[in-house]
Tab-separated table of C-alpha atoms in Angstrom:
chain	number	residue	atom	x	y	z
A	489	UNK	CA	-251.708	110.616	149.671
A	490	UNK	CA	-249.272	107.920	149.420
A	491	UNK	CA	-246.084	107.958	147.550
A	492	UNK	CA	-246.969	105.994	144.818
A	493	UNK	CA	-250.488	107.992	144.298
A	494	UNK	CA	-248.364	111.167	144.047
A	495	UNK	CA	-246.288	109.545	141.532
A	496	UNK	CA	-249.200	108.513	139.346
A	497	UNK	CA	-251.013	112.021	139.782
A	498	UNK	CA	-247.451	113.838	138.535
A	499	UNK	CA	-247.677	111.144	135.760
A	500	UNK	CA	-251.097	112.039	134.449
A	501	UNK	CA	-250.295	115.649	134.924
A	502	UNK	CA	-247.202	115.310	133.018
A	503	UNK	CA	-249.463	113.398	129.946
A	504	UNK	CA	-252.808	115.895	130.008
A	505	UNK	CA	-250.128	118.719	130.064
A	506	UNK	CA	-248.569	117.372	127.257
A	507	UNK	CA	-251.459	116.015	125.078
A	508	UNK	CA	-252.632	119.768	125.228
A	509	UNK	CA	-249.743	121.652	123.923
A	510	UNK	CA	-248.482	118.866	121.292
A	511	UNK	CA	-252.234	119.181	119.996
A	512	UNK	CA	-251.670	123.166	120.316
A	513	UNK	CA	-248.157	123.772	119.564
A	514	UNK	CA	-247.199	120.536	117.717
A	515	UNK	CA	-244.195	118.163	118.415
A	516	UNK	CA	-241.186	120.905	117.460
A	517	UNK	CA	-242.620	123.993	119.315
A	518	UNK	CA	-243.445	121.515	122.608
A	519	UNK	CA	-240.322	121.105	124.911
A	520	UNK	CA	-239.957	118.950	127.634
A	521	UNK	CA	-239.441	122.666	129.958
A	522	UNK	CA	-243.106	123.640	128.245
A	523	UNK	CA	-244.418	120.656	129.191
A	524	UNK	CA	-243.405	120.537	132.707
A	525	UNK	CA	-243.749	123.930	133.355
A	526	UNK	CA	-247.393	123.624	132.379
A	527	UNK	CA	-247.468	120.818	134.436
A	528	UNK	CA	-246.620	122.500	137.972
A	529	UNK	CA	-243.883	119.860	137.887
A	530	UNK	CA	-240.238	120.666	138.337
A	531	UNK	CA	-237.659	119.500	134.926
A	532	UNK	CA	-236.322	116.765	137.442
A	533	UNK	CA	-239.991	115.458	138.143
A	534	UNK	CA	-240.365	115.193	134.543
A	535	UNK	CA	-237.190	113.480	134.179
A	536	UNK	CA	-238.267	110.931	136.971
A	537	UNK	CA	-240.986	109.998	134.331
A	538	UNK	CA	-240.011	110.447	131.272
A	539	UNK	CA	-236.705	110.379	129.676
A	540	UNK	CA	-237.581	112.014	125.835
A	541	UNK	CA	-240.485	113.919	124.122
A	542	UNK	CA	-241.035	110.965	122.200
A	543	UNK	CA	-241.633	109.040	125.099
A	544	UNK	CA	-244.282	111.225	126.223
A	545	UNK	CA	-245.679	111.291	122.778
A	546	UNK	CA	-246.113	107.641	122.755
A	547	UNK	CA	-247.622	107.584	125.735
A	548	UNK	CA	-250.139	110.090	124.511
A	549	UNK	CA	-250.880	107.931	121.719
A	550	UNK	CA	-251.521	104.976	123.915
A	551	UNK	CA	-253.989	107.257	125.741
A	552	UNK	CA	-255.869	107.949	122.086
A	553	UNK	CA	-255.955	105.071	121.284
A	554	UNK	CA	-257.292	103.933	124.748
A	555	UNK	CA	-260.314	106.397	124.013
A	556	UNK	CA	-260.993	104.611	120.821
A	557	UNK	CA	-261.149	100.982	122.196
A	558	UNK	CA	-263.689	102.176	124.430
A	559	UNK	CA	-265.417	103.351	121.868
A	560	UNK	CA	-265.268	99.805	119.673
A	561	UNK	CA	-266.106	98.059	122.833
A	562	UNK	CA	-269.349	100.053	123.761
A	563	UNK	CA	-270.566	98.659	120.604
A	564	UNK	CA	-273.200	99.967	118.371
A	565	UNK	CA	-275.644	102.509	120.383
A	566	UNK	CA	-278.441	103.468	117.542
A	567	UNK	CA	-278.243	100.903	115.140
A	568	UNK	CA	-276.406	97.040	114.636
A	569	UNK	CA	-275.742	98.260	110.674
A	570	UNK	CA	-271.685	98.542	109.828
A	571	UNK	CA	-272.692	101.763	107.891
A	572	UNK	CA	-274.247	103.076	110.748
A	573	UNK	CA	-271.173	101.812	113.044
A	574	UNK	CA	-268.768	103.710	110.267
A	575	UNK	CA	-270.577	107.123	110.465
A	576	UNK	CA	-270.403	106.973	114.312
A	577	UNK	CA	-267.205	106.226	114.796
A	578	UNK	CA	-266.426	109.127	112.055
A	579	UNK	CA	-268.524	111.547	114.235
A	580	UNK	CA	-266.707	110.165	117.191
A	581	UNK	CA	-263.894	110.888	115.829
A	582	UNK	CA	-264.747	114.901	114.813
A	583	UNK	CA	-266.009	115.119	118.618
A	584	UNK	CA	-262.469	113.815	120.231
A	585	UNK	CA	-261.256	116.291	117.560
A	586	UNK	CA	-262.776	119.013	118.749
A	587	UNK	CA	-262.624	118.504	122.434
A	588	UNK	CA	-260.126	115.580	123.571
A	589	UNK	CA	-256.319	116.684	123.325
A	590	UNK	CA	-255.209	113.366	123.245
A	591	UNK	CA	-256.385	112.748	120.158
A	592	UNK	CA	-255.868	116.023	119.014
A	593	UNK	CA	-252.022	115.514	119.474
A	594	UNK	CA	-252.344	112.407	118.372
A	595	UNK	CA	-253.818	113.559	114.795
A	596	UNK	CA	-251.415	116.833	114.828
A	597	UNK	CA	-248.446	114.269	115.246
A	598	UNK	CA	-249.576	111.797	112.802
A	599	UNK	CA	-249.632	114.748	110.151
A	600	UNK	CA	-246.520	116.299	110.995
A	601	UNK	CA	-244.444	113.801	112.099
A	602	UNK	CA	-246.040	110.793	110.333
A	603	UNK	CA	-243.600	110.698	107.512
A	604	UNK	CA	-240.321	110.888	109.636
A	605	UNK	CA	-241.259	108.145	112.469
A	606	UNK	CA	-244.013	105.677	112.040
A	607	UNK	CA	-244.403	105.832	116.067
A	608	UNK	CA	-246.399	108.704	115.495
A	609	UNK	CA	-249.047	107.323	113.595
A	610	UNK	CA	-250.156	104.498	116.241
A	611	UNK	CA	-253.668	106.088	116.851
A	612	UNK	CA	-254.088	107.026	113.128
A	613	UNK	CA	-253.480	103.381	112.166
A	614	UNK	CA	-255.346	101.658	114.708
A	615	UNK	CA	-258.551	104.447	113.721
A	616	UNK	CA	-258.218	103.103	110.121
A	617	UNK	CA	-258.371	99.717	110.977
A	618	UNK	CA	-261.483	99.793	112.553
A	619	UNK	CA	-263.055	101.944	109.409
A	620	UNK	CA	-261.729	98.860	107.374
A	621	UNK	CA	-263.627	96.872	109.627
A	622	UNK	CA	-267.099	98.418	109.377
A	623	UNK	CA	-266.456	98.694	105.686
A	624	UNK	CA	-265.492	94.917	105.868
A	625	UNK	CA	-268.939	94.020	107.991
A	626	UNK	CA	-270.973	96.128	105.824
A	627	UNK	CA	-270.051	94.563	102.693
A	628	UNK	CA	-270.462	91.044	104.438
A	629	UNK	CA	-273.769	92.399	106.016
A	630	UNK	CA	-274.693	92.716	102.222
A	631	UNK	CA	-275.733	97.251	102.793
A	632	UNK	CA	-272.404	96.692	99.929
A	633	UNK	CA	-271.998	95.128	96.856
A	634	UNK	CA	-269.675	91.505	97.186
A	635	UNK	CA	-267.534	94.136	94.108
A	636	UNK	CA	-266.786	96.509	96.501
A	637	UNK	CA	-263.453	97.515	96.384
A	638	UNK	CA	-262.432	97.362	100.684
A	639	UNK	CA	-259.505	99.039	99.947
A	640	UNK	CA	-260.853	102.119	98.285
A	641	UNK	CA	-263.719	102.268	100.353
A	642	UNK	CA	-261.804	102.154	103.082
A	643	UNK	CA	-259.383	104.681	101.533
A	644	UNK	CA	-262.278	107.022	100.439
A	645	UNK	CA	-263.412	107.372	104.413
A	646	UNK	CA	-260.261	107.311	105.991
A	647	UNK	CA	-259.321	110.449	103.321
A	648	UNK	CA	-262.575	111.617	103.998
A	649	UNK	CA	-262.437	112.325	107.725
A	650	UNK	CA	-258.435	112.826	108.031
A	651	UNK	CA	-258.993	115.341	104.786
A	652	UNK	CA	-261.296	117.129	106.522
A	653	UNK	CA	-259.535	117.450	109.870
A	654	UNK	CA	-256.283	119.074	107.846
A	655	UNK	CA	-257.973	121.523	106.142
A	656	UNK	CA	-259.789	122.980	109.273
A	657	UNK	CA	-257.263	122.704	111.667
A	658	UNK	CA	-254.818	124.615	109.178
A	659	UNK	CA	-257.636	126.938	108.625
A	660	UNK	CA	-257.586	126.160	104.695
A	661	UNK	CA	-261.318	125.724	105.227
A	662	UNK	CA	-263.103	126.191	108.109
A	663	UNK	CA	-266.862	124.896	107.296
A	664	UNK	CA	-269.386	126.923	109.236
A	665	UNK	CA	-271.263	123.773	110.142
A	666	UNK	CA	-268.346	122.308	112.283
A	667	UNK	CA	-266.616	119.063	112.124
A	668	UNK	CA	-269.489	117.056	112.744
A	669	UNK	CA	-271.720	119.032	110.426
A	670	UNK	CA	-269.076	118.976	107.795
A	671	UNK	CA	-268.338	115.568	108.061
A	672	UNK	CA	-272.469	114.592	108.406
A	673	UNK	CA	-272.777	115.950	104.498
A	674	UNK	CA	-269.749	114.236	103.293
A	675	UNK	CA	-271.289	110.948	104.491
A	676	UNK	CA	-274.299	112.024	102.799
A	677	UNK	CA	-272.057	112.078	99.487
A	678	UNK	CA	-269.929	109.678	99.886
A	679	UNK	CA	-272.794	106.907	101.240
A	680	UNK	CA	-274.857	107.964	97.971
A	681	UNK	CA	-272.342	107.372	95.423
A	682	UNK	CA	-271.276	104.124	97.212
A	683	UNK	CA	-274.677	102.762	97.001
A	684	UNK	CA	-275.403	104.097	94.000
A	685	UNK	CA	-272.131	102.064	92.667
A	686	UNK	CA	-272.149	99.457	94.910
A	687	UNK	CA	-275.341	98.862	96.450
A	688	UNK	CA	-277.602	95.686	96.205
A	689	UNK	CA	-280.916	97.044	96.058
A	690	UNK	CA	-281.828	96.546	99.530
């Protein structure tokens, strides 16, 4: 293995370590000995890389927010409809939840540290934009009413999924159907009462 392939192995070690105890721990019970201790890495390999937590947390961000791009740019697998776009990337979302630590952390940090740093909310932000953007296309698609609100909508599944990610990860609620189950029947809801208010008869 050359020297630079060893670098960019400790690297990535020094991230996935990271991304999984900032989505376990959260940002003020993760240190930068935790993280390269769970690494394998020494403190002065970790140092070579990274010179502050919040470095590495932006760097996990970029990593979320890498996994949703790749979602957007696979494009629609079941069906060209934005509604059908917006519950998919909402499941999507629930899965990485459930099994990606990058966006885990990424989530964990947007709720904790959101409100201190806006740094920490990168991957939040950039997953609202794109439900305001299949809210957008569906109301241009005409599956909405030219009156719907975008904002609200978008507001309404944005507090929707995020909602429902705080109240089982801080075990306020903990639905027996899962995320994805949970968040299938809120869909259900919320798609019923937006068509019922906002829908053109289609």
């Amino acid at each position: 293995m050359t020297k630079q392939a060893r670098s960019e192995q400790t690297r990535r070690l020094l991230l996935e370590a990271a991304a999984v105890l900032l989505w376990r721990d959260g940002y003020s019970d993760t240190s930068l000995i935790d993280i390269a201790h769970a690494a394998g890495i020494t403190k002065g390999g970790l140092y070579f890389h990274f010179s502050s937590k919040d470095q590495i947390c932006d760097e996990v961000q970029e990593a979320a927010v890498a996994v949703l791009r790749e979602h957007v740019d696979r494009g629609p697998t079941s069906s060209p409809r934005a509604l059908q776009r917006l519950a998919d990337l909402g499941h999507a979302l629930m899965r990485w939840l459930d099994t990606d630590p990058r966006v885990g952390a990424s989530f964990r940090l947007a709720r904790e540290m959101g409100g201190k740093d806006a740094r920490f909310v990168s991957f939040a932000v950039a997953w609202a934009a794109q439900v305001r953007q299949c809210v957008a296309d569906a109301r241009a698609d005409g599956e909405l009413g030219a009156d719907v609100p975008l904002d609200l909508a978008t507001l309404q599944a944005v507090v929707t999924c995020v909602g429902l990610e705080s109240v089982f990860s801080t075990g306020v609620i903990r639905p027996d159907l899962g995320l994805q189950g949970a968040l299938a029947g809120l869909w259900r809801l919320n798609a019923r009462a937006l068509v019922d208010r906002f829908g053109t008869g289609d």
